[in-house]
Amino acid sequence: MKTKFTQIALIAFLAAGTSSVFAGGWGGKYVVSEKNPIAKNPVPAPCYGAGYEFGIFAAGIFPNGTGDYEEALGGGVSLGYFYNENLGFDLGAAVFSTDSEVHNYTLDLVYRFPNQQDCYAPYVFIGGGVHTNGETEGLARGGLGLDVKMTDSCSIFADGAYNYVAGDVEDYITVRVGLRFNF
């Protein structure tokens, strides 16, 4: 009787082990059935993608020379759109409180280099716009920055740009620090 029980137990063990091997259970794979699926780790959503961004920022202006302007603080807003995770544009408006108020309106082409795993994106931009201070002059600009996601829809950013201004207005550097909201 004892040997018969041992034989039955051995056959049951081998049958269970064999069916498990053919189902992939011992081979390091998941066994999935319709009744009890085992989900693999979901792929996280990318931090940066296509869509609109609204930004608000504090800024500083640093003239390149000893002309009419002095270093001053200001701020502004921006609205951007990205076609994909890399390429987009940014429309900005800033005001600086120098001896006389300076307004800066720009449109920049932006290319970012996102690290989707750690949710930060260095970026470069080039663009143009207008500089107003009693009279309006055109400007060309280029710069670089860093955007760091804090949540799915909010990031903090910092960037700097060299602004080449036409006419008699001296060139200047702008530095911005602010928040961006994705929608």
JSON list of C-alpha atoms in Angstrom, two decimals, residues 47-48 114-115 118-123 145-159 178-180:
[
{"chain": "A", "resi": 47, "resn": "CYS", "atom": "CA", "xyz": [7.59, 63.12, -19.14]},
{"chain": "A", "resi": 48, "resn": "TYR", "atom": "CA", "xyz": [7.82, 65.22, -22.30]},
{"chain": "A", "resi": 114, "resn": "PRO", "atom": "CA", "xyz": [14.55, 65.05, -22.84]},
{"chain": "A", "resi": 115, "resn": "ASN", "atom": "CA", "xyz": [15.66, 62.39, -20.40]},
{"chain": "A", "resi": 118, "resn": "ASP", "atom": "CA", "xyz": [14.57, 61.12, -14.88]},
{"chain": "A", "resi": 119, "resn": "CYS", "atom": "CA", "xyz": [12.12, 63.75, -16.24]},
{"chain": "A", "resi": 120, "resn": "TYR", "atom": "CA", "xyz": [14.41, 66.61, -17.15]},
{"chain": "A", "resi": 121, "resn": "ALA", "atom": "CA", "xyz": [15.14, 68.24, -20.51]},
{"chain": "A", "resi": 122, "resn": "PRO", "atom": "CA", "xyz": [18.04, 70.49, -21.46]},
{"chain": "A", "resi": 123, "resn": "TYR", "atom": "CA", "xyz": [17.10, 72.65, -24.45]},
{"chain": "A", "resi": 145, "resn": "GLY", "atom": "CA", "xyz": [18.10, 76.17, -20.64]},
{"chain": "A", "resi": 146, "resn": "LEU", "atom": "CA", "xyz": [16.94, 73.31, -18.45]},
{"chain": "A", "resi": 147, "resn": "ASP", "atom": "CA", "xyz": [13.39, 72.15, -17.70]},
{"chain": "A", "resi": 148, "resn": "VAL", "atom": "CA", "xyz": [12.73, 69.76, -14.76]},
{"chain": "A", "resi": 149, "resn": "LYS", "atom": "CA", "xyz": [9.33, 68.10, -14.28]},
{"chain": "A", "resi": 150, "resn": "MET", "atom": "CA", "xyz": [7.92, 68.32, -10.75]},
{"chain": "A", "resi": 151, "resn": "THR", "atom": "CA", "xyz": [4.57, 66.68, -11.58]},
{"chain": "A", "resi": 152, "resn": "ASP", "atom": "CA", "xyz": [2.90, 65.36, -14.74]},
{"chain": "A", "resi": 153, "resn": "SER", "atom": "CA", "xyz": [1.66, 68.85, -15.60]},
{"chain": "A", "resi": 154, "resn": "CYS", "atom": "CA", "xyz": [4.14, 71.25, -13.94]},
{"chain": "A", "resi": 155, "resn": "SER", "atom": "CA", "xyz": [7.85, 71.90, -14.35]},
{"chain": "A", "resi": 156, "resn": "ILE", "atom": "CA", "xyz": [10.42, 74.41, -13.18]},
{"chain": "A", "resi": 157, "resn": "PHE", "atom": "CA", "xyz": [12.79, 75.94, -15.72]},
{"chain": "A", "resi": 158, "resn": "ALA", "atom": "CA", "xyz": [15.79, 78.23, -16.03]},
{"chain": "A", "resi": 159, "resn": "ASP", "atom": "CA", "xyz": [17.33, 79.62, -19.19]},
{"chain": "A", "resi": 178, "resn": "GLY", "atom": "CA", "xyz": [9.92, 80.12, -13.71]},
{"chain": "A", "resi": 179, "resn": "LEU", "atom": "CA", "xyz": [7.17, 77.53, -13.85]},
{"chain": "A", "resi": 180, "resn": "ARG", "atom": "CA", "xyz": [5.58, 75.83, -16.86]}
]
